[in-house]
mmCIF file of C-alpha atoms in Angstrom:
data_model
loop_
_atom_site.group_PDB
_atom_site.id
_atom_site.type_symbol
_atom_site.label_atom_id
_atom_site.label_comp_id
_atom_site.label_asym_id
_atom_site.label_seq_id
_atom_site.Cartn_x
_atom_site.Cartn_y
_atom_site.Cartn_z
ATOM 1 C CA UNK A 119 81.100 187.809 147.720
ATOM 2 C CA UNK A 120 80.730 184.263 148.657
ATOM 3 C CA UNK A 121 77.613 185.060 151.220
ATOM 4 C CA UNK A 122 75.890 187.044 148.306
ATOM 5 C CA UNK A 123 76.425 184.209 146.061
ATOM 6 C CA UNK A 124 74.555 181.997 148.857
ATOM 7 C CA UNK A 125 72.084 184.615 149.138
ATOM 8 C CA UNK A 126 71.059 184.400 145.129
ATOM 9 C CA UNK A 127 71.330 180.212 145.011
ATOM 10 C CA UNK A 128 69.096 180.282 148.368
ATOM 11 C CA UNK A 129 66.318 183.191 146.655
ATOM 12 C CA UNK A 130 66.407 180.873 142.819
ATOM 13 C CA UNK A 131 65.971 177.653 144.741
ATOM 14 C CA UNK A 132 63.100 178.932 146.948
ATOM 15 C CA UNK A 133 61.307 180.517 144.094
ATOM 16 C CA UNK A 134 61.598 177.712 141.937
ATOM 17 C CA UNK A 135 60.033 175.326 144.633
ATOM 18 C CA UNK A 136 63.026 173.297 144.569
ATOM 19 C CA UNK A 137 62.847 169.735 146.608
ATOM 20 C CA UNK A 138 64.057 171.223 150.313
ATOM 21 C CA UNK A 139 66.558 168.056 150.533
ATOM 22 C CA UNK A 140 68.054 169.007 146.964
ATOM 23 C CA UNK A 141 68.146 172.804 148.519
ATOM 24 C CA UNK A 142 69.772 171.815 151.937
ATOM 25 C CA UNK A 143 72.670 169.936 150.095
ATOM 26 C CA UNK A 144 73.215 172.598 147.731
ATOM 27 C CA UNK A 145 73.552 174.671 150.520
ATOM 28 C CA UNK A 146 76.146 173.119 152.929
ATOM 29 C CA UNK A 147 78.143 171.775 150.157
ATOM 30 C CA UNK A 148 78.918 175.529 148.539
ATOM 31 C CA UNK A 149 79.420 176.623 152.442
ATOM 32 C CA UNK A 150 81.510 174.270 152.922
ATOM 33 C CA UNK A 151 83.787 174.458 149.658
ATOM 34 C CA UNK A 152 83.604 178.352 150.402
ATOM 35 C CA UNK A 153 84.965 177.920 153.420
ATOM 36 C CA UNK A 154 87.688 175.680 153.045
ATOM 37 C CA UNK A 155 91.012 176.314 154.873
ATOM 38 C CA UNK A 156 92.707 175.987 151.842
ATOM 39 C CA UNK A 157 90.483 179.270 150.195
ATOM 40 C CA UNK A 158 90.721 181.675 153.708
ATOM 41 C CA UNK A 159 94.369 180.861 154.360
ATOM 42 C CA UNK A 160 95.251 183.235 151.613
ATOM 43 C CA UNK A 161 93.091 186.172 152.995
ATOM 44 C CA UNK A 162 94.094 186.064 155.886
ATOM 45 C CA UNK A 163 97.569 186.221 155.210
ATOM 46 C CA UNK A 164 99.629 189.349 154.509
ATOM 47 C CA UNK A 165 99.848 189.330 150.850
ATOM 48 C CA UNK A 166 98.752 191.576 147.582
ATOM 49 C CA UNK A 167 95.144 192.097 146.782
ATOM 50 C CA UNK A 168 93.569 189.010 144.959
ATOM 51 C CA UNK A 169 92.804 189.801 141.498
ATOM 52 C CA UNK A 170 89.546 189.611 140.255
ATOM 53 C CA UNK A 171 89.732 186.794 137.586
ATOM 54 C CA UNK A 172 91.689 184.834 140.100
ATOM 55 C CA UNK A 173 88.390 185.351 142.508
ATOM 56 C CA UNK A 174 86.465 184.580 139.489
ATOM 57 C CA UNK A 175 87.940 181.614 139.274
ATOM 58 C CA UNK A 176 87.960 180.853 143.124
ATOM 59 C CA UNK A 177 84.129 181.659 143.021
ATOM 60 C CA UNK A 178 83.374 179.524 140.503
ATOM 61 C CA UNK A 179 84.983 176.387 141.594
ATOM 62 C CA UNK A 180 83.139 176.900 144.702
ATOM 63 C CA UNK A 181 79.683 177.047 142.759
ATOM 64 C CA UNK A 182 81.074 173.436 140.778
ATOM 65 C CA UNK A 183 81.111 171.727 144.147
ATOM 66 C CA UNK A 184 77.811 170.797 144.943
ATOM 67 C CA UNK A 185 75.248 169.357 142.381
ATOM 68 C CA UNK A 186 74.523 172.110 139.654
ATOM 69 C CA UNK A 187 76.411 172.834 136.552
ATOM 70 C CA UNK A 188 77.525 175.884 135.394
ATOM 71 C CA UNK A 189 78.055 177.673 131.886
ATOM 72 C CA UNK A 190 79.777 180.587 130.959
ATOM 73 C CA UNK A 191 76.771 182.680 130.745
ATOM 74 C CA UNK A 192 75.568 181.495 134.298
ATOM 75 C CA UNK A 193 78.916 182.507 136.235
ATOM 76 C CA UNK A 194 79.021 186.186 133.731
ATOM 77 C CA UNK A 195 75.493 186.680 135.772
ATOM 78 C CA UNK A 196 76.093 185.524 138.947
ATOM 79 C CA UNK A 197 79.237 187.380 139.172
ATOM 80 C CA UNK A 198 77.643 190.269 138.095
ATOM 81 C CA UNK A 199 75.216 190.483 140.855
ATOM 82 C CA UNK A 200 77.594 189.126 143.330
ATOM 83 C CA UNK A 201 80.614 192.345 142.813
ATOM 84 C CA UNK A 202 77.660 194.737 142.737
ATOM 85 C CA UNK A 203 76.225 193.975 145.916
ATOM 86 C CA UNK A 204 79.531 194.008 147.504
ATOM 87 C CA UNK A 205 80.389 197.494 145.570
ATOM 88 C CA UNK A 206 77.274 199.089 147.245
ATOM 89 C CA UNK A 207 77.537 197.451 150.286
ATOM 90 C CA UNK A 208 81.386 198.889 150.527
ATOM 91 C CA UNK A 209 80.601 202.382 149.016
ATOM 92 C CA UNK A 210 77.592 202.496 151.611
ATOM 93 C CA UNK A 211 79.673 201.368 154.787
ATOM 94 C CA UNK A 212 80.303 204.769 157.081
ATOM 95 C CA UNK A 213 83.451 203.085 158.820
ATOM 96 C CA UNK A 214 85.465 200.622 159.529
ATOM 97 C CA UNK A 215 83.790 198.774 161.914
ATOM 98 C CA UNK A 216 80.989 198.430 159.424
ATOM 99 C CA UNK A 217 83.089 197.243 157.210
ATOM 100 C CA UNK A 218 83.776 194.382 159.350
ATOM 101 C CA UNK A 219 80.131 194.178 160.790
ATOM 102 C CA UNK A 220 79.082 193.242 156.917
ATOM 103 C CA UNK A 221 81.689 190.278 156.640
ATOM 104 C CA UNK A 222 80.021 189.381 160.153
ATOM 105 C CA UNK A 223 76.168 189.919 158.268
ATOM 106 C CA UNK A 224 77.076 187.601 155.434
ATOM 107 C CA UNK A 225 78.291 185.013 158.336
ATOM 108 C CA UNK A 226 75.301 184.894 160.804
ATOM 109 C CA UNK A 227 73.393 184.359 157.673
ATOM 110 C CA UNK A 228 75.342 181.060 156.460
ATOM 111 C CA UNK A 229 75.454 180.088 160.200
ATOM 112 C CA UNK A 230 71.405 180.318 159.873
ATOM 113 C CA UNK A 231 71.335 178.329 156.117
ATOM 114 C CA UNK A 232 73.585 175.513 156.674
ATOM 115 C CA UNK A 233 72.192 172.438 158.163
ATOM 116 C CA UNK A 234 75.842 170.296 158.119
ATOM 117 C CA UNK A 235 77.214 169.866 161.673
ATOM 118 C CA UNK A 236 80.745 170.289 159.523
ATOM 119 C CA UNK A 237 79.305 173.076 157.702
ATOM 120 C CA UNK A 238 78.233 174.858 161.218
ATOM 121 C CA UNK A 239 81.692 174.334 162.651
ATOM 122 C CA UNK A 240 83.353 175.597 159.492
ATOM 123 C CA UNK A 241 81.109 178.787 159.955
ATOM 124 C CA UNK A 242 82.097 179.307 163.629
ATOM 125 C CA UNK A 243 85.832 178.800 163.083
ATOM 126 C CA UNK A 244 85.373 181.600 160.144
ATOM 127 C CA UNK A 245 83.834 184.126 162.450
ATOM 128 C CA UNK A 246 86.615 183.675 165.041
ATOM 129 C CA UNK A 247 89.403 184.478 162.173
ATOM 130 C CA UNK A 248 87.855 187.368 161.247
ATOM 131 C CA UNK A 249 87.572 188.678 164.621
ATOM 132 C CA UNK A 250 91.173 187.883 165.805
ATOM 133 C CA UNK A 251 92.255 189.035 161.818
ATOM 134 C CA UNK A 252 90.671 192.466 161.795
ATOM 135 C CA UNK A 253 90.746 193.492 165.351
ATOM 136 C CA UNK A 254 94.168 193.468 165.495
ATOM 137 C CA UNK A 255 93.836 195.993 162.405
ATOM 138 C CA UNK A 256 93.544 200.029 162.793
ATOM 139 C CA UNK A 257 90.616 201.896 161.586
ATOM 140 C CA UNK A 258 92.732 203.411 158.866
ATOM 141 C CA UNK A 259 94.279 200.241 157.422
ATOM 142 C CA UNK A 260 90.358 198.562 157.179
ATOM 143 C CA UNK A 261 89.283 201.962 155.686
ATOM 144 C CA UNK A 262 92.675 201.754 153.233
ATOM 145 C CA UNK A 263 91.433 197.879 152.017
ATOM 146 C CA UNK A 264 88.067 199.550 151.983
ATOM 147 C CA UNK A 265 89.138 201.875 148.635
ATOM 148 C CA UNK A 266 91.660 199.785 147.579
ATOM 149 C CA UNK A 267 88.531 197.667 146.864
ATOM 150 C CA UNK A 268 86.321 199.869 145.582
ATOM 151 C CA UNK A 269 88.921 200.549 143.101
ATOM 152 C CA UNK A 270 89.099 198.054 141.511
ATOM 153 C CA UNK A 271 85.364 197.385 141.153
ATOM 154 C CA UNK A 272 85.358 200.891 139.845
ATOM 155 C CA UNK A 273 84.615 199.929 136.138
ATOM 156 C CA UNK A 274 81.959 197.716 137.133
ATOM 157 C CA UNK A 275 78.549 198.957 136.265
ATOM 158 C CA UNK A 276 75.267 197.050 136.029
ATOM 159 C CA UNK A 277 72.219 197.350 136.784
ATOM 160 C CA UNK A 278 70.811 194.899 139.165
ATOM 161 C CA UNK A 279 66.738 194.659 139.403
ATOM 162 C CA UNK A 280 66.601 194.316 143.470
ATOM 163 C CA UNK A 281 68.822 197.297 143.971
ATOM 164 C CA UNK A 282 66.468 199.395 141.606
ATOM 165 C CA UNK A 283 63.199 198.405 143.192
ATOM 166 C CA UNK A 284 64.414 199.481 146.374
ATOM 167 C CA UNK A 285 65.722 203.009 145.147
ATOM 168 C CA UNK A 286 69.321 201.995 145.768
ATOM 169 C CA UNK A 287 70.503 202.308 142.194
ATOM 170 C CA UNK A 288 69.623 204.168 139.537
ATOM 171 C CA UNK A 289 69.463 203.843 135.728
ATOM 172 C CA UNK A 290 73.171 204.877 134.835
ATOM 173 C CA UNK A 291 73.932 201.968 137.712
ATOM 174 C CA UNK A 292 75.283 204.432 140.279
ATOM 175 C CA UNK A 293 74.040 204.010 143.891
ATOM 176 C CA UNK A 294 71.478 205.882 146.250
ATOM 177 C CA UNK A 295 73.650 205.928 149.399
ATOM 178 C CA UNK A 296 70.381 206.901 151.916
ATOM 179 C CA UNK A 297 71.083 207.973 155.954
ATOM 180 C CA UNK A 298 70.456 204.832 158.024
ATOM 181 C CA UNK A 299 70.336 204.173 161.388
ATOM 182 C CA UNK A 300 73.812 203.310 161.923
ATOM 183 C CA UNK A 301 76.166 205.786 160.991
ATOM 184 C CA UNK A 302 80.049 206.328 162.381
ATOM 185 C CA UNK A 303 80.773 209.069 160.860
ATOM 186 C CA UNK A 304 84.897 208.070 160.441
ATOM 187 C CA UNK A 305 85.578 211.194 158.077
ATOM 188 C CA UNK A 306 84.450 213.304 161.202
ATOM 189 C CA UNK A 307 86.432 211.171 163.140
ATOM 190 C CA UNK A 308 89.344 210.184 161.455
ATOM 191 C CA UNK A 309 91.996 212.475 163.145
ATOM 192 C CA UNK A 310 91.309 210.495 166.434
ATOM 193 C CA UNK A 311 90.562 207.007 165.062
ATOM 194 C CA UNK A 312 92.929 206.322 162.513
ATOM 195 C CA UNK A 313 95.888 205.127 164.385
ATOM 196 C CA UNK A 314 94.329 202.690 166.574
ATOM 197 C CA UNK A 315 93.206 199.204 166.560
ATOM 198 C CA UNK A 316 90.116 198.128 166.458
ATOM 199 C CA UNK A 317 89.525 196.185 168.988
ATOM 200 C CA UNK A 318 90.691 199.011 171.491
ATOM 201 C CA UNK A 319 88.007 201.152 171.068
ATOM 202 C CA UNK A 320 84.882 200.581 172.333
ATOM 203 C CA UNK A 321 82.253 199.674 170.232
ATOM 204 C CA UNK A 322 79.909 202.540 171.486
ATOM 205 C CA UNK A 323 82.482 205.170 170.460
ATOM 206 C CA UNK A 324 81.565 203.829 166.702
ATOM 207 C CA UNK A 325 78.101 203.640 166.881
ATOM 208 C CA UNK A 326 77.949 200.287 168.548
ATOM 209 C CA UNK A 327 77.635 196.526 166.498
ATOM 210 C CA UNK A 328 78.511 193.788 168.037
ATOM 211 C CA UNK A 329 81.170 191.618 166.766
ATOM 212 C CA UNK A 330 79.429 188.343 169.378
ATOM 213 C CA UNK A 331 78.780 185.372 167.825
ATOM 214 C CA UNK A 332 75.247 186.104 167.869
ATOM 215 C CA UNK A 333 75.493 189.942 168.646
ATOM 216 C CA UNK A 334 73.191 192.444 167.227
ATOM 217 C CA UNK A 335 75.231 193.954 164.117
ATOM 218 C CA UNK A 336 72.736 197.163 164.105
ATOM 219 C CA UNK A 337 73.767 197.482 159.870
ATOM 220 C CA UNK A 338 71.795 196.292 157.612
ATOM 221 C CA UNK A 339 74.387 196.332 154.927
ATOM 222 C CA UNK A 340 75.210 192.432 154.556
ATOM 223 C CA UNK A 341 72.110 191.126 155.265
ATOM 224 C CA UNK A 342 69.934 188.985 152.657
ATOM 225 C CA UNK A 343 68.329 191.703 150.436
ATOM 226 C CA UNK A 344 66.326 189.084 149.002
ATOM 227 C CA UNK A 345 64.768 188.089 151.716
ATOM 228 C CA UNK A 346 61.011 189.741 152.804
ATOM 229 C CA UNK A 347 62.250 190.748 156.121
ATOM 230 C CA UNK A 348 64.731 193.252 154.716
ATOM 231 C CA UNK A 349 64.843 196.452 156.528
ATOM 232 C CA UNK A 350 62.615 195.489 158.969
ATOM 233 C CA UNK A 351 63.978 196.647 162.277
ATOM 234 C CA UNK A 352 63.595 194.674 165.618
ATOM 235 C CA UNK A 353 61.244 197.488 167.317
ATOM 236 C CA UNK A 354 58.842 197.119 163.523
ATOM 237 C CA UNK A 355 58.839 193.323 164.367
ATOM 238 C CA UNK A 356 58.043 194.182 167.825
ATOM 239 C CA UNK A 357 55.311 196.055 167.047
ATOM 240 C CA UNK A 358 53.809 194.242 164.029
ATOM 241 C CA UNK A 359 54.071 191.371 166.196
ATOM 242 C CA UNK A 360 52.114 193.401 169.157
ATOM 243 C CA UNK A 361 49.847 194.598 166.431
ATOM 244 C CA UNK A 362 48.534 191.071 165.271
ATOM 245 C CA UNK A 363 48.744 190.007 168.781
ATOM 246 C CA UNK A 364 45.615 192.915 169.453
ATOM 247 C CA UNK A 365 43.895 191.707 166.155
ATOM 248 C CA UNK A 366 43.651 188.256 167.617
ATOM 249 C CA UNK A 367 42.331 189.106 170.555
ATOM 250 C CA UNK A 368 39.986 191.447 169.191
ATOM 251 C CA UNK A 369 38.956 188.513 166.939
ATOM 252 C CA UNK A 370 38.150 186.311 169.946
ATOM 253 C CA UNK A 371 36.472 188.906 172.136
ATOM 254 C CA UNK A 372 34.106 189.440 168.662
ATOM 255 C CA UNK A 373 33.522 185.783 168.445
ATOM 256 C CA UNK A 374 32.508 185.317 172.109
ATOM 257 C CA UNK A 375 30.188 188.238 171.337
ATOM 258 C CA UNK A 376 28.475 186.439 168.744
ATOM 259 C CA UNK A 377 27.928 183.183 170.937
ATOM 260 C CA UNK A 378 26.471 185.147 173.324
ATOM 261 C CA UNK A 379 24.031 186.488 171.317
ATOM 262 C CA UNK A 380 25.034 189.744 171.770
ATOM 263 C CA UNK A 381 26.076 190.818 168.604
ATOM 264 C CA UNK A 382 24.749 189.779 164.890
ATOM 265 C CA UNK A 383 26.696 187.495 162.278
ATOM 266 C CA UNK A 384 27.841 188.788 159.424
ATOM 267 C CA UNK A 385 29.396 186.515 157.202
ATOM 268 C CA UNK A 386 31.055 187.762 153.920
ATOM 269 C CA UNK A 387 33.537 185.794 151.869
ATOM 270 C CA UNK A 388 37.004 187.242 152.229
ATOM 271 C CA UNK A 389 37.696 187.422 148.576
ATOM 272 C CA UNK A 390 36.079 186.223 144.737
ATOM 273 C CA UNK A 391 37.984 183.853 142.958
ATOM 274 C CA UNK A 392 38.250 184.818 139.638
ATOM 275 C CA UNK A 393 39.936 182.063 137.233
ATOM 276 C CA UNK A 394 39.795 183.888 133.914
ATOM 277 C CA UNK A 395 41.566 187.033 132.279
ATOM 278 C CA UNK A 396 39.445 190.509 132.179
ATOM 279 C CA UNK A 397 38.395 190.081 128.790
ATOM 280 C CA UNK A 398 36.996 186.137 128.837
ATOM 281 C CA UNK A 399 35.374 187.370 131.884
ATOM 282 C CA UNK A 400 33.648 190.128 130.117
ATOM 283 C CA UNK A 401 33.017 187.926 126.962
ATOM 284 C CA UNK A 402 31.078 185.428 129.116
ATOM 285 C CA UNK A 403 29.585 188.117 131.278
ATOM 286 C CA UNK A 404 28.210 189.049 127.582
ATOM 287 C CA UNK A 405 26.887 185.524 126.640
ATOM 288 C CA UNK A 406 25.449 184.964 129.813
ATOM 289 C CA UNK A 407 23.846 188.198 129.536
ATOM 290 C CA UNK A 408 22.603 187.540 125.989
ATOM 291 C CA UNK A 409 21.428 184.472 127.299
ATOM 292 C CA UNK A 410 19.473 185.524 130.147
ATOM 293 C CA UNK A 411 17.777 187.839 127.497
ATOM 294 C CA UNK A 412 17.312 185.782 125.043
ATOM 295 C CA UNK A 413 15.365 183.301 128.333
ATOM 296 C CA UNK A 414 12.792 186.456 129.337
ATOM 297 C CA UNK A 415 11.833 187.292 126.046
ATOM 298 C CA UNK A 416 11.030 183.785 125.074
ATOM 299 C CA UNK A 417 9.464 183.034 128.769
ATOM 300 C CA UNK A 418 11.826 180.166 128.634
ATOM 301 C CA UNK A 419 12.743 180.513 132.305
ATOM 302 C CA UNK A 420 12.333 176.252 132.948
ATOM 303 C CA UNK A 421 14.487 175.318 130.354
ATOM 304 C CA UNK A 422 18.073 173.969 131.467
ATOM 305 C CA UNK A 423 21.191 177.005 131.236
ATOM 306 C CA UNK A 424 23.207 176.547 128.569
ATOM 307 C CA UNK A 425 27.179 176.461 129.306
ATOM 308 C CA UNK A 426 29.445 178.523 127.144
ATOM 309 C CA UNK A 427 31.882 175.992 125.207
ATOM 310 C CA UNK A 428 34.645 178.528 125.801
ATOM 311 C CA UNK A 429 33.880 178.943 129.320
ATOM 312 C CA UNK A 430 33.705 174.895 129.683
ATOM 313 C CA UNK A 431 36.872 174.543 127.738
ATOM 314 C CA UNK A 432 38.866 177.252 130.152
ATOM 315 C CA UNK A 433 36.953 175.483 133.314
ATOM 316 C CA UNK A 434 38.201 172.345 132.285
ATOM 317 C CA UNK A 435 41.781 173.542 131.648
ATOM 318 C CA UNK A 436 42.111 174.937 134.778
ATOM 319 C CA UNK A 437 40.674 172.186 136.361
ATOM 320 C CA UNK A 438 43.378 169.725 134.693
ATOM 321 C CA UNK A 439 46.227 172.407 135.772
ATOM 322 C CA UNK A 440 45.109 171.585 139.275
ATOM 323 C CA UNK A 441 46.282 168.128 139.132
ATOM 324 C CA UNK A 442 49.515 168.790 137.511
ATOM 325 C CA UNK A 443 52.289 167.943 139.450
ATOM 326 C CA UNK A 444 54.631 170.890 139.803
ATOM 327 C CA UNK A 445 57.061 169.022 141.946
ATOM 328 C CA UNK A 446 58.360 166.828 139.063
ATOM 329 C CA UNK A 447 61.815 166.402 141.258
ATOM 330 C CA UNK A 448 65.359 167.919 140.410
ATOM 331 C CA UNK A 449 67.744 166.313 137.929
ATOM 332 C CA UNK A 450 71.133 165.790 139.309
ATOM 333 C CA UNK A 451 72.160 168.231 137.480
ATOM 334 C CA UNK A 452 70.805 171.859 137.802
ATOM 335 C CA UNK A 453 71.185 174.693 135.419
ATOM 336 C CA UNK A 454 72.607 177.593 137.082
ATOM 337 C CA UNK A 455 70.940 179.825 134.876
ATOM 338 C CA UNK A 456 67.327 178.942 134.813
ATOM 339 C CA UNK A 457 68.152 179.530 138.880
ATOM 340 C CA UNK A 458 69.429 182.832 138.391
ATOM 341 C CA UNK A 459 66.290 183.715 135.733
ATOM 342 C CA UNK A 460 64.470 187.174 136.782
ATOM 343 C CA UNK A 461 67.218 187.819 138.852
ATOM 344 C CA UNK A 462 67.796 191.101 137.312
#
């Protein structure tokens, strides 16, 4: 829950053009508060499940630390988004190795936002727990912690915009659980599986995943949803990336073409700029039109144009909103929720 929390903070702070420094710090110092001895040493210990108002209140201490506040309001949403991506992430997962590969998601993606050499340490020293922690785990007792979970985020139900525009929720909040590429299958497998330990099976007998440092996790369950890239498979990068490789060298064989003379210019403007809405466009397509009438009939065709005083007064407000200054700089205090505004 901590890596999805990253994951919203990161998506608010880009969309909001926040200053990069003001972004980086907010950044490492939630990493690093999330990942504080003091927090893990409790999960990784043998002890009852962590209730959810105590996480609340873990999670929320964690968001104090760095330079934003927070209101009541701000944590209700940001909780809310943060137990609903885990709940699908966990109701999606086919096994128990993807249950771990997901923890191991969220961490390669903190690993890639921090910037603090403290931060980056804390990050590696979390990955190694979790492989010594869980490996030493079998199938069954991961799948166990897997329900236990789901559970209790049972009565949890809303809606959450990103999950709906990719087809992964629908109205009534349930979940689209779609086929992906990785798949284990456990409930086929279970008989066999269920009594051993993780980290004596091979990883190809599950599908594969790498539990590396830097290994390929093949899930994407974990991964920034927010981000662009989503879903985008190495072999599509590949390819897109082979693909605009051939445009650019179709590009320069063209251009040579034309400085040889052996093949005629062309040149069309890639797109119109259009600065007004539909209808003041039409209204001073009108006026000109009128105008342009009104200049035949009288055989007025010398005289100097007329500008529309609406038209002016729209040219000249966009021309003052270009020399706005949009950065005005970030208070040292954020709001929490104007960051997490449009998230759902």
């Amino acid at each position: 829950m901590g890596g999805e929390m990253l994951y919203v903070l990161r998506q608010r702070l880009k969309a909001q053009k926040i200053d990069i420094d003001k972004t980086i710090q907010v950044l490492d110092d939630v990493t690093i508060a999330l990942l504080n001895p003091k927090i893990l040493s409790s999960i990784f210990e043998a002890s009852p499940m962590i209730e959810i108002p105590q996480l609340r209140s873990t999670l929320e201490s964690v968001a104090l630390s760095s330079i934003m506040k927070l209101d009541k309001s701000s944590m209700d949403k940001l909780f809310d988004l943060m137990i609903m991506m885990v709940k699908y992430q966990l109701t999606a997962a086919t096994g128990p190795r993807e249950v771990i590969l997901i923890i191991l998601n969220h961490i390669d993606a903190m690993r890639d936002m921090v910037s603090d050499v403290n931060a980056q340490k804390c990050v590696s020293m979390v990955h190694q727990m979790i492989i010594n922690f869980y490996g030493c785990l079998t199938f069954d007792e991961i799948w166990n912690a897997r329900q236990s979970c789901l559970n209790e985020l049972e009565s949890y139900n809303v809606r959450v915009s990103i999950l709906l525009r990719r087809s992964l929720q629908n109205d009534d909040a349930s979940f689209n659980i779609t086929p992906q590429k990785y798949n284990e299958k456990y409930t086929e497998h279970r008989n066999i599986l269920a009594s051993m330990r993780i980290k004596d099976v091979s990883p190809e007998t599950c599908c594969g995943g790498s539990f590396d440092a830097f290994g390929d996790r093949k899930t994407l369950l974990g991964k920034n949803i927010y981000l662009p890239t989503y879903g985008i498979t190495e072999s599509t990068r590949r390819d897109s990336q082979q693909l605009l490789r051939d445009c650019g060298v179709k590009a320069e064989l063209g251009m040579l073409a034309v400085q040889l003379g052996t093949e005629e210019t062309n040149y069309e403007r890639p797109f119109t700029l259009n600065l007004l809405s539909n209808m003041d466009e039409e209204i001073v397509n009108k006026a000109i039109d009128a105008e342009e009438n009104n200049a035949k009939q009288n055989n007025s065709e010398n005289e100097k144009p007329k500008l529309n005083e609406d038209y002016r007064a729209k040219l000249d407000t966009v021309y003052a909103d270009f020399f706005d200054d949009e950065n005005e700089g970030l208070k040292r205090s954020m709001d929490l929720l104007d960051l997490l505004d449009e998230i759902e």
